[in-house]
Amino acid sequence: MARLTILHYPDSRLRKLALPVETVDTSIRTLIADMLETMYAAPGIGLAATQVNVQKRVIVMDLSDRKDQPQVFINPTILEHQGEAEGDEGCLSVPGYYETVRRAEWVRVSALDGEGEPFELAAGSLLAVCIQHEIDHLDGKLFVDYLSTLKRDRIRKKLEKQARLEPRVS
């Protein structure tokens, strides 16, 4: 397993659309393992392949307290959604920022698991939010897109300044 580099907003690669996974093979299983290692090390609760500059429709998550219940969603599709809820969201690609976002409070999703087996899952609460957040990444969308232009620009400028001030590793 290897830790992957997480792209940070406003990197334009975060806006690329992820392509469907045709076959769940060794390369996809390796990507999943690397994404889980990266997510746990960050630390985070969800990670989309787009965030590590891989344009494949793969998401990993682990909402457990012990970080021992990883979930994998390959080619996820939201089949149904209900209700509306607001909550604070953060993102590994927008480090240090948390803002209120409005999303569906319940979703039903279909996907393939890490072995390529299809499944459906009904999710509410934090899991529903996480699924929607990560699918947005696969579609080239970030949680900052739900914010006002003023807030989004302020975050972008601060992150750009921070990136300029960080020492470069050669």
mmCIF file of C-alpha atoms in Angstrom:
data_model
loop_
_atom_site.group_PDB
_atom_site.id
_atom_site.type_symbol
_atom_site.label_atom_id
_atom_site.label_comp_id
_atom_site.label_asym_id
_atom_site.label_seq_id
_atom_site.Cartn_x
_atom_site.Cartn_y
_atom_site.Cartn_z
ATOM 1 C CA MET A 1 0.000 0.000 0.000
ATOM 2 C CA ALA A 2 1.068 3.552 -0.637
ATOM 3 C CA ARG A 3 -0.067 6.933 0.543
ATOM 4 C CA LEU A 4 -1.326 9.054 -2.294
ATOM 5 C CA THR A 5 -1.152 12.836 -2.644
ATOM 6 C CA ILE A 6 -4.452 14.569 -1.990
ATOM 7 C CA LEU A 7 -5.166 17.437 -4.372
ATOM 8 C CA HIS A 8 -6.167 20.743 -2.770
ATOM 9 C CA TYR A 9 -8.700 23.292 -3.943
ATOM 10 C CA PRO A 10 -8.519 25.175 -6.319
ATOM 11 C CA ASP A 11 -6.507 22.551 -8.271
ATOM 12 C CA SER A 12 -8.289 22.194 -11.625
ATOM 13 C CA ARG A 13 -7.822 18.403 -11.580
ATOM 14 C CA LEU A 14 -10.515 18.271 -8.881
ATOM 15 C CA ARG A 15 -12.986 19.406 -11.553
ATOM 16 C CA LYS A 16 -12.407 16.417 -13.849
ATOM 17 C CA LEU A 17 -15.210 13.904 -14.272
ATOM 18 C CA ALA A 18 -14.417 10.405 -13.083
ATOM 19 C CA LEU A 19 -14.979 7.576 -15.544
ATOM 20 C CA PRO A 20 -16.859 4.366 -14.708
ATOM 21 C CA VAL A 21 -14.786 1.379 -13.644
ATOM 22 C CA GLU A 22 -15.161 -1.300 -16.316
ATOM 23 C CA THR A 23 -13.617 -4.195 -14.352
ATOM 24 C CA VAL A 24 -12.801 -4.571 -10.664
ATOM 25 C CA ASP A 25 -9.315 -6.036 -11.014
ATOM 26 C CA THR A 26 -6.015 -5.961 -9.149
ATOM 27 C CA SER A 27 -5.318 -2.356 -10.136
ATOM 28 C CA ILE A 28 -8.668 -1.213 -8.693
ATOM 29 C CA ARG A 29 -8.136 -3.247 -5.508
ATOM 30 C CA THR A 30 -4.675 -1.647 -5.129
ATOM 31 C CA LEU A 31 -6.212 1.797 -5.662
ATOM 32 C CA ILE A 32 -8.797 1.039 -2.958
ATOM 33 C CA ALA A 33 -6.113 -0.076 -0.484
ATOM 34 C CA ASP A 34 -4.003 3.006 -1.238
ATOM 35 C CA MET A 35 -7.012 5.301 -0.909
ATOM 36 C CA LEU A 36 -7.941 3.782 2.459
ATOM 37 C CA GLU A 37 -4.388 4.210 3.738
ATOM 38 C CA THR A 38 -4.375 7.810 2.509
ATOM 39 C CA MET A 39 -7.778 8.575 4.041
ATOM 40 C CA TYR A 40 -6.860 7.091 7.426
ATOM 41 C CA ALA A 41 -3.522 8.938 7.499
ATOM 42 C CA ALA A 42 -5.068 12.306 6.547
ATOM 43 C CA PRO A 43 -7.205 11.678 8.752
ATOM 44 C CA GLY A 44 -10.611 11.698 7.086
ATOM 45 C CA ILE A 45 -13.850 9.751 6.834
ATOM 46 C CA GLY A 46 -14.206 9.663 3.047
ATOM 47 C CA LEU A 47 -12.103 9.947 -0.079
ATOM 48 C CA ALA A 48 -12.926 9.922 -3.783
ATOM 49 C CA ALA A 49 -10.428 8.788 -6.415
ATOM 50 C CA THR A 50 -10.659 12.220 -8.057
ATOM 51 C CA GLN A 51 -9.080 13.720 -4.938
ATOM 52 C CA VAL A 52 -5.931 11.654 -5.538
ATOM 53 C CA ASN A 53 -5.892 12.485 -9.263
ATOM 54 C CA VAL A 54 -7.366 9.199 -10.443
ATOM 55 C CA GLN A 55 -10.379 9.743 -12.686
ATOM 56 C CA LYS A 56 -12.243 6.551 -11.785
ATOM 57 C CA ARG A 57 -15.591 6.302 -10.017
ATOM 58 C CA VAL A 58 -14.253 4.892 -6.741
ATOM 59 C CA ILE A 59 -15.062 6.077 -3.212
ATOM 60 C CA VAL A 60 -13.841 4.826 0.160
ATOM 61 C CA MET A 61 -15.278 5.731 3.570
ATOM 62 C CA ASP A 62 -15.078 4.728 7.178
ATOM 63 C CA LEU A 63 -17.388 6.438 9.637
ATOM 64 C CA SER A 64 -16.621 4.092 12.530
ATOM 65 C CA ASP A 65 -14.966 5.403 15.698
ATOM 66 C CA ARG A 66 -12.260 2.729 15.547
ATOM 67 C CA LYS A 67 -11.625 3.185 11.814
ATOM 68 C CA ASP A 68 -12.107 -0.536 11.251
ATOM 69 C CA GLN A 69 -15.213 -0.605 9.042
ATOM 70 C CA PRO A 70 -14.137 0.561 5.589
ATOM 71 C CA GLN A 71 -16.797 0.889 2.918
ATOM 72 C CA VAL A 72 -16.131 0.869 -0.823
ATOM 73 C CA PHE A 73 -18.421 2.255 -3.503
ATOM 74 C CA ILE A 74 -17.452 1.654 -7.135
ATOM 75 C CA ASN A 75 -19.574 3.365 -9.794
ATOM 76 C CA PRO A 76 -21.997 4.717 -7.160
ATOM 77 C CA THR A 77 -25.345 6.094 -8.268
ATOM 78 C CA ILE A 78 -27.943 7.763 -6.100
ATOM 79 C CA LEU A 79 -31.221 6.060 -6.978
ATOM 80 C CA GLU A 80 -33.448 8.011 -4.636
ATOM 81 C CA HIS A 81 -33.193 10.846 -2.144
ATOM 82 C CA GLN A 82 -35.556 12.346 0.395
ATOM 83 C CA GLY A 83 -35.754 15.236 2.785
ATOM 84 C CA GLU A 84 -33.351 18.028 3.390
ATOM 85 C CA ALA A 85 -30.774 18.594 6.096
ATOM 86 C CA GLU A 86 -28.090 21.160 6.818
ATOM 87 C CA GLY A 87 -24.804 20.380 8.459
ATOM 88 C CA ASP A 88 -21.185 21.425 8.649
ATOM 89 C CA GLU A 89 -18.928 19.762 6.105
ATOM 90 C CA GLY A 90 -15.204 19.678 5.700
ATOM 91 C CA CYS A 91 -13.050 18.138 3.008
ATOM 92 C CA LEU A 92 -9.544 16.730 2.736
ATOM 93 C CA SER A 93 -9.175 18.767 -0.466
ATOM 94 C CA VAL A 94 -10.181 21.976 1.329
ATOM 95 C CA PRO A 95 -8.110 21.573 4.505
ATOM 96 C CA GLY A 96 -9.056 23.558 7.576
ATOM 97 C CA TYR A 97 -12.437 24.803 6.358
ATOM 98 C CA TYR A 98 -15.884 23.747 7.549
ATOM 99 C CA GLU A 99 -19.065 25.297 6.218
ATOM 100 C CA THR A 100 -22.790 24.592 6.379
ATOM 101 C CA VAL A 101 -24.122 22.702 3.359
ATOM 102 C CA ARG A 102 -27.681 21.633 2.554
ATOM 103 C CA ARG A 103 -28.118 18.066 1.242
ATOM 104 C CA ALA A 104 -30.709 15.297 1.128
ATOM 105 C CA GLU A 105 -31.164 13.733 4.559
ATOM 106 C CA TRP A 106 -31.650 10.222 3.131
ATOM 107 C CA VAL A 107 -30.373 8.475 0.000
ATOM 108 C CA ARG A 108 -30.540 5.068 -1.612
ATOM 109 C CA VAL A 109 -27.409 4.258 -3.569
ATOM 110 C CA SER A 110 -26.343 1.433 -5.845
ATOM 111 C CA ALA A 111 -22.698 0.538 -6.400
ATOM 112 C CA LEU A 112 -20.202 -2.271 -6.686
ATOM 113 C CA ASP A 113 -18.206 -3.325 -3.646
ATOM 114 C CA GLY A 114 -14.448 -3.914 -3.572
ATOM 115 C CA GLU A 115 -14.920 -7.351 -5.113
ATOM 116 C CA GLY A 116 -17.091 -6.050 -7.936
ATOM 117 C CA GLU A 117 -20.354 -7.336 -6.454
ATOM 118 C CA PRO A 118 -23.395 -5.065 -6.864
ATOM 119 C CA PHE A 119 -25.255 -3.801 -3.815
ATOM 120 C CA GLU A 120 -27.797 -1.206 -2.760
ATOM 121 C CA LEU A 121 -27.722 0.740 0.464
ATOM 122 C CA ALA A 122 -30.187 3.072 2.160
ATOM 123 C CA ALA A 123 -28.409 5.718 4.191
ATOM 124 C CA GLY A 124 -29.371 8.583 6.432
ATOM 125 C CA SER A 125 -27.545 11.032 8.632
ATOM 126 C CA LEU A 126 -23.754 11.306 8.285
ATOM 127 C CA LEU A 127 -23.482 8.359 5.892
ATOM 128 C CA ALA A 128 -25.957 9.984 3.479
ATOM 129 C CA VAL A 129 -24.027 13.261 3.619
ATOM 130 C CA CYS A 130 -20.699 11.502 3.063
ATOM 131 C CA ILE A 131 -22.029 9.531 0.074
ATOM 132 C CA GLN A 132 -23.373 12.710 -1.548
ATOM 133 C CA HIS A 133 -20.172 14.632 -0.795
ATOM 134 C CA GLU A 134 -17.927 11.952 -2.323
ATOM 135 C CA ILE A 135 -20.146 11.413 -5.383
ATOM 136 C CA ASP A 136 -19.931 15.163 -5.951
ATOM 137 C CA HIS A 137 -16.142 14.750 -6.165
ATOM 138 C CA LEU A 138 -16.562 12.115 -8.872
ATOM 139 C CA ASP A 139 -18.680 14.640 -10.767
ATOM 140 C CA GLY A 140 -16.072 17.400 -10.430
ATOM 141 C CA LYS A 141 -17.914 19.262 -7.688
ATOM 142 C CA LEU A 142 -16.706 20.383 -4.256
ATOM 143 C CA PHE A 143 -18.599 21.375 -1.140
ATOM 144 C CA VAL A 144 -17.414 24.967 -1.631
ATOM 145 C CA ASP A 145 -19.616 25.071 -4.750
ATOM 146 C CA TYR A 146 -22.614 25.162 -2.388
ATOM 147 C CA LEU A 147 -21.310 28.341 -0.744
ATOM 148 C CA SER A 148 -21.733 31.951 -1.771
ATOM 149 C CA THR A 149 -19.245 33.283 -4.314
ATOM 150 C CA LEU A 150 -17.787 35.538 -1.626
ATOM 151 C CA LYS A 151 -17.097 32.653 0.791
ATOM 152 C CA ARG A 152 -15.757 30.409 -1.976
ATOM 153 C CA ASP A 153 -13.380 33.116 -3.246
ATOM 154 C CA ARG A 154 -12.151 33.867 0.272
ATOM 155 C CA ILE A 155 -11.339 30.182 0.858
ATOM 156 C CA ARG A 156 -9.654 29.866 -2.551
ATOM 157 C CA LYS A 157 -7.456 32.942 -1.954
ATOM 158 C CA LYS A 158 -6.409 31.759 1.510
ATOM 159 C CA LEU A 159 -5.519 28.279 0.235
ATOM 160 C CA GLU A 160 -3.599 29.725 -2.731
ATOM 161 C CA LYS A 161 -1.620 31.975 -0.374
ATOM 162 C CA GLN A 162 -0.946 29.068 1.973
ATOM 163 C CA ALA A 163 0.315 26.949 -0.953
ATOM 164 C CA ARG A 164 2.697 29.742 -2.020
ATOM 165 C CA LEU A 165 4.116 30.010 1.495
ATOM 166 C CA GLU A 166 4.654 26.269 2.009
ATOM 167 C CA PRO A 167 8.180 24.999 1.322
ATOM 168 C CA ARG A 168 8.442 22.990 -1.875
ATOM 169 C CA VAL A 169 9.750 19.430 -1.692
ATOM 170 C CA SER A 170 12.022 18.539 -4.592
#
